[in-house]
Amino acid sequence: MRINELPAESRLTITAHTDDKKAELESEVVTLSEDDIRYISAVLELTQFHYATAASLFTSDNQVVNFSVSNVQYDCIGIVDNLPYSWERVMIEKHDLPDAGTVHLVFSNTNARSINRRKDFRLWLGKDCTISYGSPAVSQHGTIKDIAVTGIGIIVGSKVEVSPGTRIKVEFSEIRTTSDGEEIKTVHIIFAQSVRVAALNEGSQIIGCRIIEAGRDYIQYLYKKQREALQREKGTDL
């Protein structure tokens, strides 16, 4: 999906982040007239981008946000039919459209697809973990519900406040026993981005994340767990 294909009233989340700071802003796509669309087309000809969507103004503390700050990366998540779509490294400018009025235009060249872990082989894990997010960082206990090559589901308490677009550091450990009885502990670290948050019950919620970065150890761990699951299912040794 190109960013200009987002339907009107789609919810947008912008994540602005540097190496050590992050901020999240929310808005929604506005309805455009033919004159508005022609205006945006003319603006696009003056940029290196091919696609843009118009959003109601992003604000912080009741002030319109200025997105021209250098050394800041802006990422966008749009929600369509309850599915999140992600565009990284977008550009955002304030413009006065002929009919829609003053808006923020969000520019992108990438073709986003829905972030849906159901397309991947997901493996039940049920393993304790620690998640860290925000600036300054906040740490919370959680349970990894399931994992996949591209995504991870984490169960946390209902009071944990994580919105779509939040970048999360996930840590969990694995203890394996060698042939001579020695126990070796490996700590796996995953950097992920929240794309969906849903309540499970009064006391807990699940955060669905796409994986941004995970070490080779994690991939090996996932494949090992997949083999073990297949062994149990087939009753064979692989």
CSV table of C-alpha atoms in Angstrom, one decimal:
chain,number,residue,atom,x,y,z
A,1,MET,CA,0.0,0.0,0.0
A,2,ARG,CA,1.3,3.5,-0.9
A,3,ILE,CA,0.8,6.1,1.7
A,4,ASN,CA,-1.6,8.1,-0.5
A,5,GLU,CA,-3.9,5.0,-0.5
A,6,LEU,CA,-4.8,5.4,3.1
A,7,PRO,CA,-8.6,6.1,3.4
A,8,ALA,CA,-9.9,9.2,5.0
A,9,GLU,CA,-10.2,9.0,8.8
A,10,SER,CA,-7.5,6.3,9.0
A,11,ARG,CA,-5.6,6.7,12.3
A,12,LEU,CA,-1.9,7.7,11.9
A,13,THR,CA,0.9,7.4,14.4
A,14,ILE,CA,4.2,9.2,13.9
A,15,THR,CA,7.2,8.1,15.8
A,16,ALA,CA,10.0,10.7,16.0
A,17,HIS,CA,13.2,9.3,17.3
A,18,THR,CA,16.9,9.9,17.7
A,19,ASP,CA,19.5,7.5,19.2
A,20,ASP,CA,18.3,8.1,22.7
A,21,LYS,CA,14.9,9.9,22.6
A,22,LYS,CA,11.5,9.1,21.1
A,23,ALA,CA,8.2,10.8,20.8
A,24,GLU,CA,4.8,9.6,19.5
A,25,LEU,CA,2.2,11.7,17.9
A,26,GLU,CA,-1.3,10.8,16.6
A,27,SER,CA,-3.6,12.2,14.0
A,28,GLU,CA,-5.9,11.0,11.2
A,29,VAL,CA,-6.1,11.3,7.4
A,30,VAL,CA,-8.3,14.1,6.1
A,31,THR,CA,-10.8,14.1,3.3
A,32,LEU,CA,-9.5,15.7,0.1
A,33,SER,CA,-11.2,17.5,-2.7
A,34,GLU,CA,-10.1,17.5,-6.3
A,35,ASP,CA,-8.4,20.8,-5.8
A,36,ASP,CA,-6.6,19.5,-2.8
A,37,ILE,CA,-5.3,16.5,-4.8
A,38,ARG,CA,-4.0,18.8,-7.6
A,39,TYR,CA,-2.2,20.9,-5.0
A,40,ILE,CA,-0.5,17.8,-3.5
A,41,SER,CA,0.5,16.6,-7.0
A,42,ALA,CA,2.1,20.0,-7.6
A,43,VAL,CA,4.0,19.8,-4.3
A,44,LEU,CA,5.2,16.3,-5.1
A,45,GLU,CA,6.8,17.5,-8.3
A,46,LEU,CA,9.1,19.7,-6.2
A,47,THR,CA,10.3,16.9,-3.9
A,48,GLN,CA,12.0,13.5,-4.3
A,49,PHE,CA,8.9,11.8,-3.2
A,50,HIS,CA,6.1,10.2,-5.3
A,51,TYR,CA,3.3,9.8,-2.7
A,52,ALA,CA,1.8,11.8,0.1
A,53,THR,CA,-1.2,11.7,2.4
A,54,ALA,CA,-2.7,14.7,4.3
A,55,ALA,CA,-3.3,14.5,8.0
A,56,SER,CA,-4.9,16.8,10.5
A,57,LEU,CA,-2.2,18.8,12.3
A,58,PHE,CA,0.0,16.8,14.7
A,59,THR,CA,0.2,18.7,18.0
A,60,SER,CA,2.1,18.4,21.2
A,61,ASP,CA,1.1,20.3,24.3
A,62,ASN,CA,-1.5,22.1,22.2
A,63,GLN,CA,1.3,23.4,19.8
A,64,VAL,CA,1.6,22.4,16.2
A,65,VAL,CA,4.7,20.2,15.7
A,66,ASN,CA,7.6,21.4,13.6
A,67,PHE,CA,9.0,18.4,11.7
A,68,SER,CA,12.0,20.2,10.2
A,69,VAL,CA,14.4,19.2,13.1
A,70,SER,CA,17.6,17.7,11.8
A,71,ASN,CA,19.0,14.3,12.9
A,72,VAL,CA,15.5,13.0,13.7
A,73,GLN,CA,13.9,10.0,11.9
A,74,TYR,CA,10.2,10.0,11.4
A,75,ASP,CA,8.3,6.7,10.9
A,76,CYS,CA,4.6,6.4,10.3
A,77,ILE,CA,2.0,3.7,11.1
A,78,GLY,CA,-1.5,3.8,9.5
A,79,ILE,CA,-4.4,1.6,10.6
A,80,VAL,CA,-6.7,0.3,7.9
A,81,ASP,CA,-9.4,-2.3,8.8
A,82,ASN,CA,-7.6,-2.9,12.1
A,83,LEU,CA,-4.4,-3.8,10.3
A,84,PRO,CA,-1.3,-1.7,10.7
A,85,TYR,CA,0.8,-0.5,7.8
A,86,SER,CA,4.3,0.9,8.3
A,87,TRP,CA,6.3,3.5,6.4
A,88,GLU,CA,9.8,4.4,7.6
A,89,ARG,CA,11.8,7.6,7.1
A,90,VAL,CA,8.9,9.7,6.0
A,91,MET,CA,9.1,13.5,5.5
A,92,ILE,CA,6.4,15.7,7.0
A,93,GLU,CA,5.6,19.3,6.1
A,94,LYS,CA,2.8,21.8,7.0
A,95,HIS,CA,0.8,23.0,4.0
A,96,ASP,CA,-2.4,25.0,3.4
A,97,LEU,CA,-4.7,23.1,1.1
A,98,PRO,CA,-7.4,24.8,-1.0
A,99,ASP,CA,-10.3,23.1,0.7
A,100,ALA,CA,-9.0,20.9,3.6
A,101,GLY,CA,-7.2,23.9,5.1
A,102,THR,CA,-3.9,23.6,7.1
A,103,VAL,CA,-2.7,20.0,7.3
A,104,HIS,CA,0.5,18.0,7.6
A,105,LEU,CA,1.6,16.3,4.4
A,106,VAL,CA,3.3,12.9,5.1
A,107,PHE,CA,5.6,11.9,2.2
A,108,SER,CA,6.9,8.4,1.4
A,109,ASN,CA,8.2,6.4,-1.5
A,110,THR,CA,7.9,3.0,0.1
A,111,ASN,CA,5.2,0.4,-0.6
A,112,ALA,CA,4.1,-0.7,2.8
A,113,ARG,CA,2.4,-4.1,3.4
A,114,SER,CA,0.2,-5.0,6.4
A,115,ILE,CA,2.2,-6.0,9.4
A,116,ASN,CA,0.5,-9.3,10.1
A,117,ARG,CA,2.4,-12.1,12.0
A,118,ARG,CA,-0.4,-14.5,11.1
A,119,LYS,CA,1.3,-14.9,7.7
A,120,ASP,CA,4.3,-16.3,9.5
A,121,PHE,CA,4.8,-19.6,11.3
A,122,ARG,CA,4.2,-18.6,14.9
A,123,LEU,CA,5.5,-20.7,17.7
A,124,TRP,CA,4.0,-20.7,21.2
A,125,LEU,CA,6.7,-19.9,23.8
A,126,GLY,CA,5.2,-18.8,27.1
A,127,LYS,CA,8.6,-17.5,28.3
A,128,ASP,CA,9.2,-14.7,30.8
A,129,CYS,CA,10.9,-11.6,29.5
A,130,THR,CA,11.7,-8.0,30.3
A,131,ILE,CA,10.6,-5.1,28.0
A,132,SER,CA,12.1,-1.6,27.9
A,133,TYR,CA,10.7,1.4,26.1
A,134,GLY,CA,10.5,5.2,26.3
A,135,SER,CA,12.9,7.9,27.2
A,136,PRO,CA,13.9,7.7,29.9
A,137,ALA,CA,13.6,3.9,29.5
A,138,VAL,CA,10.9,2.1,31.5
A,139,SER,CA,11.2,-1.6,32.2
A,140,GLN,CA,8.3,-4.0,32.7
A,141,HIS,CA,7.9,-7.7,33.2
A,142,GLY,CA,6.2,-9.6,30.4
A,143,THR,CA,5.6,-13.0,28.9
A,144,ILE,CA,6.5,-13.9,25.3
A,145,LYS,CA,3.3,-15.5,24.0
A,146,ASP,CA,4.6,-16.5,20.6
A,147,ILE,CA,7.5,-15.8,18.2
A,148,ALA,CA,8.1,-15.8,14.5
A,149,VAL,CA,10.9,-14.7,12.2
A,150,THR,CA,9.4,-11.3,11.7
A,151,GLY,CA,7.3,-10.8,14.8
A,152,ILE,CA,6.7,-11.4,18.5
A,153,GLY,CA,3.7,-11.3,20.8
A,154,ILE,CA,4.2,-10.2,24.4
A,155,ILE,CA,1.6,-10.4,27.2
A,156,VAL,CA,1.9,-7.6,29.8
A,157,GLY,CA,-0.2,-6.1,32.5
A,158,SER,CA,-3.2,-3.9,31.6
A,159,LYS,CA,-1.5,-0.8,33.1
A,160,VAL,CA,1.5,-0.9,30.8
A,161,GLU,CA,1.0,2.0,28.3
A,162,VAL,CA,2.5,1.0,24.9
A,163,SER,CA,0.9,2.5,21.8
A,164,PRO,CA,1.4,1.5,18.1
A,165,GLY,CA,4.7,2.7,16.9
A,166,THR,CA,6.5,2.3,20.2
A,167,ARG,CA,10.0,0.9,19.9
A,168,ILE,CA,10.6,-1.9,22.5
A,169,LYS,CA,13.7,-3.8,23.6
A,170,VAL,CA,12.8,-7.4,24.6
A,171,GLU,CA,15.2,-9.5,26.7
A,172,PHE,CA,14.8,-13.2,27.6
A,173,SER,CA,17.2,-15.9,28.6
A,174,GLU,CA,17.7,-19.5,27.6
A,175,ILE,CA,19.5,-22.1,29.7
A,176,ARG,CA,20.8,-25.2,27.9
A,177,THR,CA,22.7,-28.1,29.2
A,178,THR,CA,25.7,-29.5,27.4
A,179,SER,CA,26.5,-33.1,27.0
A,180,ASP,CA,28.8,-33.1,30.0
A,181,GLY,CA,26.1,-31.5,32.2
A,182,GLU,CA,27.3,-27.9,32.2
A,183,GLU,CA,24.5,-25.3,32.1
A,184,ILE,CA,25.0,-22.4,29.7
A,185,LYS,CA,22.9,-19.2,29.9
A,186,THR,CA,22.2,-17.2,26.7
A,187,VAL,CA,20.5,-13.8,26.9
A,188,HIS,CA,18.5,-13.0,23.7
A,189,ILE,CA,17.9,-9.3,22.9
A,190,ILE,CA,15.3,-8.3,20.3
A,191,PHE,CA,14.5,-4.7,19.1
A,192,ALA,CA,10.9,-4.5,18.0
A,193,GLN,CA,8.2,-2.0,17.2
A,194,SER,CA,4.7,-2.3,18.6
A,195,VAL,CA,2.0,-2.5,15.8
A,196,ARG,CA,-1.1,-3.6,17.7
A,197,VAL,CA,-2.2,-3.6,21.3
A,198,ALA,CA,-5.3,-5.7,22.4
A,199,ALA,CA,-6.8,-6.4,25.7
A,200,LEU,CA,-6.9,-10.1,26.8
A,201,ASN,CA,-8.8,-9.6,30.1
A,202,GLU,CA,-9.1,-7.1,32.9
A,203,GLY,CA,-5.5,-7.7,34.1
A,204,SER,CA,-3.5,-8.2,30.9
A,205,GLN,CA,-3.1,-7.2,27.3
A,206,ILE,CA,-1.0,-8.4,24.3
A,207,ILE,CA,1.4,-6.4,22.3
A,208,GLY,CA,2.0,-7.5,18.8
A,209,CYS,CA,5.3,-6.4,17.4
A,210,ARG,CA,7.3,-6.5,14.3
A,211,ILE,CA,11.0,-7.3,14.8
A,212,ILE,CA,13.4,-4.6,13.7
A,213,GLU,CA,16.6,-6.3,14.8
A,214,ALA,CA,17.5,-9.6,16.3
A,215,GLY,CA,20.8,-11.4,16.6
A,216,ARG,CA,21.8,-14.6,14.8
A,217,ASP,CA,21.4,-16.4,18.2
A,218,TYR,CA,17.7,-15.6,18.2
A,219,ILE,CA,17.1,-17.0,14.7
A,220,GLN,CA,19.0,-20.2,15.7
A,221,TYR,CA,16.8,-20.4,18.8
A,222,LEU,CA,13.6,-20.0,16.8
A,223,TYR,CA,14.6,-22.7,14.3
A,224,LYS,CA,15.6,-25.0,17.2
A,225,LYS,CA,12.2,-24.5,18.8
A,226,GLN,CA,10.4,-25.1,15.5
A,227,ARG,CA,12.3,-28.4,15.1
A,228,GLU,CA,11.4,-29.4,18.6
A,229,ALA,CA,7.7,-28.6,18.0
A,230,LEU,CA,7.8,-30.6,14.8
A,231,GLN,CA,9.4,-33.6,16.6
A,232,ARG,CA,6.6,-33.6,19.2
A,233,GLU,CA,4.0,-33.3,16.5
A,234,LYS,CA,5.3,-36.2,14.4
A,235,GLY,CA,6.8,-38.2,17.2
A,236,THR,CA,10.1,-38.4,15.4
A,237,ASP,CA,13.7,-37.4,15.9
A,238,LEU,CA,15.1,-34.9,13.4
